[in-house]
Amino acid sequence: MENRVYLTGAGPGDIELLTLKAARVISEADVIIYDKLANPEILEMAKKDCQFIFVGKESGNHSVPQEEINEIIYQSALKYSNKVIVRLKGGDPFVFGRGGEEAIYLHQRGIKFEIIPGISSSVAVPAYAGIPVTHRGITTSFRVVTGHETPNKKISQIEWQTFLNDETIVFLMGLHNIGLITSKLMSLGKRKDYPCAVVSKGTTKEQKVVVGTLEDITQKAKDLPTPAIIIVGEVVNLREQVKWFD
């Protein structure tokens, strides 16, 4: 049996949103390399003799740099030959999870891997907040944007000028930059009363939802803990009719 690493999405928080394939490889794993954002209850599904390696990666506090995480995964695959190595990542490995970097690192070193997608918080958390990311007659599309990039930096990879239509915008990892994000959108022409929401610890028992406008959401959400997502769009107004998890 050759070495194989499973780059596995843990989903957005609710353990029941874990996929069947992810649950299977976790139960078979000999080594699990896991993130801060992965629900710790998931680890209880592992074998008693499974080795756990915590890489402590969370927004604003990367206790283990990504380059070192890549090497930890690689070295684990070398050390534990003929074993099941699971790299457990919150959400989906490829949605701002840097799973692509880890896959390329392994490919360049001859290590076989599989990608196990996870349900992304970009769709699951709005759903648990009662906010459809698309809705007929309101918006036919949505985009997922990193909120970790500072909107006013000199060179931005985000095309802010294209955010003026009625597309739903979901910002991940953006709570610390929410004031900059909302100010940027208003400066580009989004009206001040444009609906938006912040959902903290979505899909978990600690979920909190704050609804407001671009003008006041920063103040309203100032005491919410991370992880949190920001949803900007007219679909936020549907929450009163669609909310169910509260």
XYZ file of N, CA and C in Angstrom:
738
model
N 0.847 -1.205 0.000
C 0.000 0.000 0.000
C 0.879 1.250 0.000
N 0.613 2.185 -0.906
C 1.429 3.387 -0.990
C 0.908 4.460 -0.031
N 1.798 5.400 0.258
C 1.400 6.513 1.106
C 0.260 7.280 0.448
N -0.691 7.696 1.255
C -1.775 8.520 0.723
C -2.264 9.457 1.825
N -2.401 10.713 1.457
C -2.899 11.730 2.389
C -4.285 12.155 1.924
N -5.200 12.272 2.878
C -6.551 12.725 2.567
C -6.710 14.164 3.055
N -6.762 15.103 2.116
C -7.006 16.502 2.457
C -8.512 16.654 2.586
N -8.973 16.738 3.829
C -10.375 16.501 4.158
C -11.055 17.735 4.725
N -12.214 18.077 4.158
C -13.013 19.175 4.679
C -13.851 18.724 5.857
N -13.768 19.470 6.961
C -14.508 19.127 8.177
C -15.885 19.766 8.214
N -16.191 20.615 7.227
C -17.480 21.297 7.244
C -17.453 22.535 8.113
N -18.595 23.216 8.247
C -18.640 24.527 8.891
C -18.764 24.529 10.402
N -18.993 23.386 11.032
C -19.121 23.375 12.496
C -20.027 22.279 13.010
N -21.250 22.229 12.518
C -22.188 21.186 12.922
C -21.632 19.836 12.490
N -21.393 18.947 13.438
C -20.750 17.670 13.124
C -21.586 16.832 12.162
N -22.898 17.040 12.164
C -23.752 16.260 11.275
C -23.649 16.718 9.820
N -22.932 17.794 9.563
C -22.690 18.235 8.201
C -21.413 17.641 7.624
N -20.735 16.805 8.385
C -19.574 16.080 7.885
C -20.031 15.091 6.821
N -19.295 14.968 5.719
C -19.691 14.033 4.669
C -19.410 12.594 5.093
N -20.090 11.650 4.446
C -19.902 10.236 4.758
C -18.473 9.788 4.473
N -17.895 10.288 3.384
C -16.527 9.892 3.051
C -15.538 10.439 4.076
N -15.748 11.680 4.490
C -14.875 12.252 5.513
C -14.974 11.456 6.802
N -16.191 11.099 7.201
C -16.381 10.321 8.422
C -15.662 8.978 8.326
N -15.699 8.371 7.144
C -15.047 7.066 6.981
C -13.530 7.163 7.138
N -12.889 8.112 6.445
C -11.429 8.179 6.525
C -10.974 8.631 7.907
N -11.778 9.450 8.577
C -11.433 9.854 9.946
C -11.458 8.638 10.867
N -12.441 7.780 10.697
C -12.536 6.585 11.543
C -11.420 5.593 11.248
N -10.827 5.669 10.050
C -9.746 4.776 9.663
C -8.373 5.391 9.887
N -8.318 6.653 10.224
C -7.054 7.390 10.244
C -6.096 6.885 11.315
N -4.823 6.856 10.940
C -3.753 6.575 11.894
C -3.141 7.879 12.405
N -3.226 8.912 11.581
C -2.723 10.241 11.951
C -3.739 11.272 11.459
N -4.101 12.222 12.325
C -4.969 13.325 11.925
C -4.262 14.632 12.256
N -4.043 15.434 11.226
C -3.430 16.751 11.364
C -4.565 17.760 11.226
N -4.892 18.456 12.299
C -6.145 19.203 12.300
C -5.981 20.673 12.655
N -6.970 21.442 12.217
C -7.030 22.890 12.401
C -7.816 23.253 13.652
N -7.669 24.495 14.072
C -8.471 25.058 15.160
C -9.946 25.096 14.792
N -10.260 25.340 13.511
C -11.637 25.543 13.098
C -12.404 24.239 12.884
N -11.738 23.109 12.937
C -12.442 21.837 12.818
C -13.109 21.508 14.157
N -14.378 21.113 14.123
C -15.117 20.773 15.343
C -14.373 19.679 16.108
N -13.970 19.928 17.358
C -13.210 18.928 18.113
C -13.974 17.625 18.344
N -15.301 17.674 18.264
C -16.081 16.442 18.419
C -15.764 15.437 17.316
N -15.322 15.943 16.171
C -14.995 15.055 15.055
C -13.858 14.115 15.429
N -12.928 14.595 16.245
C -11.773 13.771 16.623
C -12.186 12.554 17.436
N -13.341 12.626 18.070
C -13.814 11.498 18.860
C -14.240 10.320 17.987
N -14.338 10.549 16.689
C -14.687 9.486 15.760
C -13.477 8.631 15.393
N -12.284 9.087 15.756
C -11.058 8.387 15.372
C -10.803 7.165 16.240
N -9.896 6.316 15.775
C -9.485 5.131 16.530
C -8.760 5.545 17.806
N -8.751 4.664 18.775
C -8.114 4.970 20.058
C -6.623 5.220 19.913
N -5.986 4.536 18.981
C -4.538 4.680 18.836
C -4.148 5.704 17.769
N -5.116 6.484 17.309
C -4.815 7.509 16.307
C -3.945 8.599 16.928
N -2.955 9.067 16.165
C -2.120 10.170 16.630
C -2.685 11.485 16.111
N -2.819 12.465 17.005
C -3.353 13.773 16.628
C -2.222 14.801 16.612
N -2.184 15.597 15.547
C -1.198 16.678 15.431
C -1.969 17.981 15.218
N -1.917 18.844 16.202
C -2.631 20.120 16.135
C -1.734 21.167 15.499
N -2.235 21.816 14.440
C -1.431 22.839 13.781
C -1.960 24.249 14.033
N -2.981 24.358 14.861
C -3.400 25.626 15.453
C -3.582 26.788 14.539
N -4.202 26.570 13.395
C -4.334 27.645 12.420
C -5.717 28.264 12.511
N -5.767 29.556 12.826
C -7.032 30.282 12.880
C -6.775 31.717 12.486
N -7.827 32.418 12.135
C -7.692 33.786 11.664
C -6.988 34.666 12.683
N -5.906 35.326 12.242
C -5.193 36.252 13.099
C -4.211 35.604 14.057
N -4.140 34.277 14.052
C -3.245 33.608 14.997
C -2.737 32.316 14.385
N -1.783 32.432 13.478
C -1.220 31.263 12.829
C -0.041 30.763 13.664
N -0.334 29.969 14.699
C 0.734 29.501 15.572
C 1.690 28.578 14.825
N 1.223 27.940 13.753
C 2.086 27.145 12.887
C 1.978 27.717 11.469
N 3.060 28.254 10.925
C 3.007 28.837 9.582
C 2.603 27.796 8.541
N 1.978 28.255 7.445
C 1.510 27.332 6.415
C 2.646 26.481 5.852
N 3.815 27.080 5.659
C 4.941 26.327 5.122
C 5.319 25.170 6.041
N 5.218 25.399 7.337
C 5.539 24.338 8.297
C 4.449 23.262 8.310
N 3.200 23.696 8.131
C 2.105 22.724 8.041
C 2.314 21.807 6.843
N 2.688 22.393 5.704
C 2.962 21.584 4.517
C 3.998 20.509 4.818
N 5.055 20.903 5.505
C 6.138 19.965 5.807
C 5.693 18.903 6.808
N 4.860 19.288 7.776
C 4.348 18.319 8.758
C 3.536 17.231 8.054
N 2.700 17.644 7.105
C 1.905 16.665 6.352
C 2.824 15.730 5.573
N 3.795 16.308 4.905
C 4.731 15.520 4.098
C 5.525 14.546 4.958
N 6.079 15.033 6.054
C 6.880 14.169 6.920
C 6.039 13.061 7.542
N 4.781 13.370 7.841
C 3.891 12.342 8.384
C 3.668 11.240 7.360
N 3.508 11.630 6.099
C 3.321 10.636 5.044
C 4.552 9.757 4.874
N 5.735 10.338 5.073
C 6.968 9.551 4.979
C 7.153 8.637 6.188
N 6.889 9.184 7.350
C 7.140 8.455 8.603
C 6.178 7.302 8.797
N 4.912 7.532 8.483
C 3.883 6.528 8.748
C 3.500 5.821 7.453
N 4.437 5.052 6.925
C 4.196 4.325 5.686
C 3.063 3.324 5.865
N 2.260 3.173 4.818
C 1.123 2.247 4.829
C 0.079 2.614 5.879
N 0.020 3.885 6.223
C -0.967 4.362 7.186
C -1.901 5.365 6.507
N -3.017 5.645 7.176
C -3.971 6.629 6.657
C -3.698 7.966 7.327
N -3.315 8.953 6.511
C -3.004 10.292 7.018
C -4.138 11.230 6.610
N -4.768 11.850 7.590
C -5.867 12.770 7.320
C -5.458 14.184 7.712
N -5.521 15.078 6.751
C -5.338 16.507 7.030
C -6.739 17.099 7.119
N -7.180 17.402 8.328
C -8.551 17.841 8.581
C -8.605 19.356 8.644
N -9.399 19.940 7.732
C -9.457 21.388 7.598
C -10.890 21.864 7.770
N -11.085 22.949 8.485
C -12.419 23.507 8.644
C -13.015 23.912 7.310
N -14.318 23.678 7.143
C -14.984 24.045 5.890
C -14.582 23.130 4.753
N -14.189 23.733 3.638
C -13.753 23.001 2.453
C -12.279 23.300 2.203
N -11.494 22.299 1.820
C -10.047 22.519 1.654
C -9.686 23.587 0.629
N -10.547 23.769 -0.387
C -10.204 24.679 -1.480
C -10.883 26.030 -1.398
N -11.735 26.267 -0.403
C -12.384 27.577 -0.255
C -11.625 28.353 0.832
N -10.614 29.072 0.409
C -9.729 29.825 1.304
C -9.134 28.931 2.388
N -8.996 27.658 2.081
C -8.424 26.722 3.046
C -6.972 26.381 2.765
N -6.433 26.900 1.675
C -5.048 26.682 1.250
C -4.756 25.200 1.003
N -5.827 24.454 0.737
C -5.653 23.046 0.408
C -4.897 22.843 -0.885
N -5.056 23.770 -1.828
C -4.316 23.677 -3.080
C -2.815 23.721 -2.853
N -2.378 24.580 -1.931
C -0.951 24.674 -1.626
C -0.435 23.373 -1.034
N -1.223 22.771 -0.156
C -0.813 21.516 0.470
C -0.765 20.391 -0.558
N -1.741 20.374 -1.473
C -1.761 19.350 -2.512
C -0.551 19.477 -3.438
N -0.242 20.693 -3.844
C 0.906 20.914 -4.725
C 2.203 20.512 -4.029
N 2.323 20.834 -2.756
C 3.516 20.479 -1.977
C 3.716 18.968 -1.977
N 2.629 18.231 -1.773
C 2.715 16.771 -1.762
C 3.010 16.226 -3.155
N 2.356 16.788 -4.165
C 2.584 16.336 -5.546
C 4.050 16.500 -5.939
N 4.642 17.614 -5.577
C 6.033 17.875 -5.946
C 7.009 16.922 -5.268
N 6.552 16.252 -4.223
C 7.404 15.326 -3.477
C 6.969 13.870 -3.651
N 6.095 13.636 -4.604
C 5.725 12.272 -4.949
C 4.771 11.591 -3.988
N 4.029 12.366 -3.217
C 3.091 11.789 -2.256
C 1.687 11.798 -2.867
N 1.034 10.645 -2.866
C -0.324 10.547 -3.385
C -1.306 11.170 -2.389
N -2.355 11.760 -2.919
C -3.346 12.394 -2.038
C -4.720 12.306 -2.675
N -5.728 12.494 -1.832
C -7.103 12.639 -2.290
C -7.691 13.886 -1.642
N -8.590 14.524 -2.354
C -9.302 15.684 -1.820
C -10.711 15.239 -1.442
N -11.095 15.475 -0.206
C -12.459 15.191 0.231
C -13.124 16.536 0.531
N -13.983 16.998 -0.370
C -14.610 18.309 -0.169
C -15.432 18.348 1.114
N -15.527 19.530 1.687
C -16.381 19.744 2.852
C -17.409 20.803 2.536
N -18.511 20.809 3.258
C -19.519 21.854 3.063
C -18.927 23.184 3.518
N -18.913 24.148 2.621
C -18.291 25.440 2.922
C -19.197 26.306 3.782
N -18.585 27.035 4.698
C -19.344 27.973 5.521
C -19.987 29.065 4.677
N -19.480 29.268 3.476
C -20.010 30.328 2.618
C -21.452 30.079 2.196
N -21.875 28.818 2.187
C -23.272 28.504 1.880
C -24.009 27.947 3.087
N -23.302 27.188 3.927
C -23.964 26.543 5.065
C -24.350 27.538 6.154
N -23.469 28.470 6.460
C -23.749 29.417 7.535
C -24.913 30.353 7.173
N -24.949 30.921 5.966
C -26.145 31.690 5.611
C -27.421 30.849 5.697
N -27.342 29.578 5.297
C -28.524 28.708 5.359
C -28.998 28.537 6.797
N -28.066 28.348 7.721
C -28.430 28.196 9.128
C -28.915 29.513 9.731
N -28.560 30.619 9.085
C -29.048 31.927 9.542
C -30.358 32.308 8.876
N -30.859 31.449 7.995
C -32.103 31.758 7.296
C -31.940 32.770 6.188
N -30.759 32.781 5.567
C -30.476 33.736 4.489
C -30.068 32.956 3.241
N -30.955 32.844 2.243
C -30.578 32.176 0.994
C -29.559 33.034 0.233
N -28.482 32.435 -0.248
C -27.496 33.243 -0.971
C -27.995 33.631 -2.361
N -28.946 32.862 -2.916
C -29.625 33.259 -4.141
C -31.125 33.111 -3.921
N -31.902 33.901 -4.639
C -33.358 33.830 -4.507
C -33.979 34.447 -5.745
N -34.914 33.731 -6.342
C -35.545 34.207 -7.562
C -36.194 35.578 -7.341
N -35.942 36.464 -8.259
C -36.496 37.807 -8.180
C -35.643 38.779 -7.380
N -34.611 38.258 -6.712
C -33.729 39.132 -5.918
C -32.306 39.095 -6.460
N -31.735 37.898 -6.559
C -30.395 37.776 -7.110
C -30.201 36.389 -7.692
N -29.503 36.343 -8.809
C -29.260 35.066 -9.487
C -27.837 34.566 -9.298
N -27.055 35.262 -8.479
C -25.674 34.839 -8.288
C -25.152 35.307 -6.937
N -24.071 34.687 -6.522
C -23.383 35.138 -5.314
C -21.899 34.914 -5.490
N -21.128 35.670 -4.741
C -19.681 35.476 -4.788
C -19.143 35.350 -3.377
N -18.052 34.623 -3.263
C -17.386 34.411 -1.981
C -16.050 35.129 -2.045
N -15.806 35.989 -1.076
C -14.633 36.854 -1.102
C -13.886 36.732 0.218
N -12.582 36.741 0.145
C -11.808 36.773 1.386
C -11.978 38.129 2.063
N -12.245 38.114 3.334
C -12.323 39.350 4.099
C -11.033 39.645 4.818
N -10.022 38.827 4.547
C -8.742 38.940 5.245
C -7.830 39.953 4.573
N -8.141 40.284 3.306
C -7.349 41.276 2.597
C -7.831 42.668 2.982
N -6.930 43.567 3.288
C -7.299 44.935 3.647
C -7.792 45.675 2.408
N -9.034 46.159 2.409
C -9.601 46.785 1.214
C -8.886 48.028 0.733
N -8.160 48.714 1.610
C -7.514 49.953 1.191
C -6.008 49.794 0.972
N -5.526 48.554 0.827
C -4.104 48.407 0.551
C -3.806 48.850 -0.875
N -2.553 49.142 -1.177
C -2.191 49.764 -2.447
C -2.547 48.893 -3.646
N -2.310 47.596 -3.561
C -2.633 46.687 -4.653
C -3.552 45.603 -4.114
N -4.777 45.544 -4.620
C -5.750 44.561 -4.155
C -6.082 43.577 -5.265
N -6.213 42.310 -4.906
C -6.633 41.302 -5.872
C -8.158 41.254 -5.990
N -8.843 41.984 -5.128
C -10.304 42.018 -5.153
C -10.766 43.146 -6.079
N -11.650 42.825 -7.010
C -12.164 43.824 -7.945
C -13.381 44.509 -7.316
N -13.101 45.430 -6.402
C -14.152 46.079 -5.631
C -15.167 46.813 -6.499
N -14.711 47.351 -7.620
C -15.606 48.144 -8.469
C -16.711 47.290 -9.101
N -16.576 45.968 -9.060
C -17.601 45.097 -9.647
C -18.669 44.703 -8.633
N -18.611 45.253 -7.438
C -19.525 44.850 -6.365
C -20.798 45.694 -6.316
N -21.070 46.433 -7.362
C -22.175 47.393 -7.303
C -23.507 46.823 -7.776
N -23.523 45.580 -8.291
C -24.799 45.001 -8.715
C -25.494 44.373 -7.509
N -26.544 43.615 -7.780
C -27.333 43.044 -6.680
C -26.903 41.629 -6.310
N -25.718 41.254 -6.704
C -25.181 39.951 -6.356
C -24.933 39.864 -4.844
N -25.244 38.717 -4.265
C -24.948 38.511 -2.845
C -23.441 38.353 -2.670
N -22.898 39.028 -1.669
C -21.466 38.930 -1.387
C -21.291 38.295 -0.016
N -20.509 37.227 0.044
C -20.206 36.564 1.309
C -18.720 36.744 1.583
N -18.403 37.442 2.668
C -17.014 37.646 3.069
C -16.655 36.638 4.158
N -15.619 35.860 3.919
C -15.112 34.938 4.922
C -13.901 35.555 5.606
N -13.755 35.283 6.888
C -12.603 35.752 7.671
C -12.509 37.285 7.665
N -13.653 37.969 7.684
C -13.613 39.417 7.514
C -14.027 40.237 8.713
N -14.309 39.595 9.847
C -14.853 40.358 10.969
C -13.907 41.458 11.447
N -12.617 41.177 11.465
C -11.663 42.189 11.927
C -11.560 43.368 10.955
N -11.959 43.134 9.709
C -11.886 44.189 8.692
C -13.255 44.726 8.310
N -14.282 44.451 9.103
C -15.641 44.794 8.692
C -15.825 46.295 8.470
N -15.197 47.117 9.277
C -15.302 48.563 9.091
C -14.702 49.007 7.775
N -13.567 48.431 7.415
C -12.925 48.763 6.151
C -13.755 48.261 4.967
N -14.316 47.052 5.114
C -15.111 46.464 4.034
C -16.358 47.293 3.767
N -17.094 47.618 4.815
C -18.334 48.380 4.618
C -18.044 49.791 4.109
N -16.999 50.398 4.607
C -16.638 51.745 4.136
C -16.263 51.719 2.656
N -15.537 50.686 2.257
C -15.131 50.558 0.856
C -16.355 50.416 -0.039
N -17.297 49.573 0.368
C -18.502 49.365 -0.441
C -19.325 50.642 -0.562
N -19.454 51.378 0.533
C -20.206 52.638 0.477
C -19.485 53.680 -0.361
N -18.171 53.708 -0.294
C -17.417 54.686 -1.082
C -17.533 54.423 -2.577
N -17.805 53.167 -2.926
C -17.956 52.802 -4.334
C -19.365 53.056 -4.853
N -20.300 53.343 -3.932
C -21.648 53.668 -4.373
C -22.756 52.817 -3.803
N -22.416 51.789 -3.020
C -23.470 51.023 -2.352
C -24.186 51.948 -1.372
N -25.504 51.912 -1.368
C -26.235 52.818 -0.491
C -26.026 52.429 0.980
N -26.116 53.410 1.852
C -25.821 53.200 3.266
C -26.783 52.226 3.935
N -28.030 52.170 3.437
C -29.018 51.291 4.060
C -29.063 49.902 3.399
N -28.020 49.560 2.634
C -27.978 48.251 1.966
C -27.893 47.159 3.027
N -28.730 46.107 2.920
C -28.798 45.093 3.990
C -27.537 44.255 4.098
N -27.177 43.924 5.321
C -26.085 42.995 5.546
C -26.261 42.331 6.909
N -25.539 41.239 7.082
C -25.632 40.478 8.322
C -24.270 39.910 8.657
N -24.075 39.656 9.940
C -22.883 38.953 10.403
C -23.351 37.741 11.192
N -22.777 36.587 10.868
C -23.125 35.349 11.560
C -21.866 34.814 12.230
N -21.924 34.706 13.546
C -20.790 34.237 14.338
C -21.005 32.776 14.746
N -19.954 31.983 14.606
C -19.975 30.561 14.983
C -21.174 29.834 14.377
N -21.354 30.072 13.099
C -22.502 29.531 12.388
C -22.573 28.017 12.383
N -23.758 27.483 12.410
C -24.139 26.061 12.419
C -23.856 25.384 13.751
N -23.390 26.123 14.753
C -23.124 25.535 16.068
C -24.140 26.062 17.084
N -24.103 25.490 18.280
C -25.009 25.923 19.335
C -24.733 27.356 19.776
N -23.534 27.855 19.467
C -23.155 29.221 19.851
C -23.451 30.233 18.751
N -24.162 29.823 17.717
C -24.424 30.727 16.596
C -25.149 31.991 17.057
N -24.666 33.127 16.545
C -25.311 34.417 16.780
C -25.410 35.151 15.452
N -26.549 35.802 15.228
C -26.788 36.528 13.984
C -27.125 37.971 14.307
N -26.451 38.890 13.627
C -26.739 40.317 13.752
C -27.070 40.843 12.368
N -28.187 41.523 12.258
C -28.634 42.075 10.971
C -28.591 43.596 11.046
N -28.164 44.213 9.970
C -28.116 45.669 9.937
C -27.951 46.175 8.523
N -27.284 47.307 8.396
C -26.998 47.915 7.100
C -25.500 48.163 7.000
N -25.072 48.548 5.813
C -23.649 48.865 5.663
C -23.225 49.969 6.627
N -24.148 50.855 6.941
C -23.819 51.995 7.801
C -23.671 51.604 9.266
N -24.469 50.648 9.735
C -24.460 50.371 11.181
C -23.995 48.977 11.589
N -23.695 48.099 10.624
C -23.380 46.714 10.983
C -22.071 46.601 11.758
N -21.130 47.489 11.495
C -19.845 47.432 12.211
C -20.059 47.619 13.705
N -20.871 48.580 14.081
C -21.160 48.828 15.484
C -21.974 47.685 16.075
N -22.962 47.208 15.341
C -23.828 46.147 15.850
C -23.073 44.842 16.087
N -22.050 44.590 15.273
C -21.349 43.308 15.344
C -20.054 43.385 16.151
N -19.811 44.491 16.823
C -18.498 44.714 17.443
C -18.151 43.722 18.544
N -19.153 43.101 19.170
C -18.865 42.186 20.274
C -18.964 40.707 19.874
N -19.183 40.446 18.595
C -19.306 39.057 18.159
C -17.941 38.381 18.103
N -17.866 37.118 18.519
C -16.594 36.394 18.438
C -16.402 35.777 17.053
N -15.166 35.464 16.723
C -14.851 34.724 15.505
C -14.946 33.222 15.793
N -15.090 32.407 14.758
C -15.176 32.758 13.340
C -16.532 33.351 12.993
N -16.519 34.224 12.010
C -17.759 34.874 11.596
C -17.690 35.174 10.111
N -18.861 35.218 9.475
C -18.924 35.604 8.068
C -19.816 36.832 7.937
N -19.585 37.583 6.870
C -20.372 38.775 6.574
C -21.147 38.511 5.289
N -22.433 38.790 5.317
C -23.284 38.602 4.141
C -23.848 39.960 3.749
N -23.616 40.362 2.497
C -24.101 41.641 1.997
C -25.053 41.370 0.837
N -26.299 41.809 0.961
C -27.243 41.587 -0.133
C -28.686 41.718 0.310
N -29.561 41.926 -0.663
C -30.987 42.064 -0.377
C -31.577 40.781 0.211
N -30.913 39.652 -0.014
C -31.416 38.382 0.525
C -31.437 38.370 2.050
N -30.671 39.253 2.670
C -30.671 39.340 4.134
C -32.080 39.634 4.649
N -32.861 40.367 3.855
C -34.220 40.728 4.273
C -35.163 39.529 4.351
N -34.752 38.402 3.799
C -35.583 37.194 3.840
C -35.462 36.451 5.164
N -34.513 36.829 5.979
C -34.229 36.083 7.201
C -35.450 35.929 8.112
N -36.245 36.968 8.260
C -37.382 36.902 9.178
C -38.377 35.822 8.776
N -38.429 35.494 7.504
C -39.348 34.458 7.040
C -38.677 33.076 6.970
N -37.373 33.053 6.789
C -36.677 31.784 6.514
C -35.934 31.247 7.742
N -35.676 32.080 8.729
C -34.868 31.623 9.862
C -35.537 30.420 10.540
N -34.724 29.458 10.898
C -35.240 28.202 11.465
C -34.362 27.664 12.591
N -33.072 27.980 12.530
C -32.141 27.384 13.486
C -32.165 28.102 14.838
N -32.610 29.345 14.824
C -32.601 30.158 16.053
C -33.394 29.495 17.165
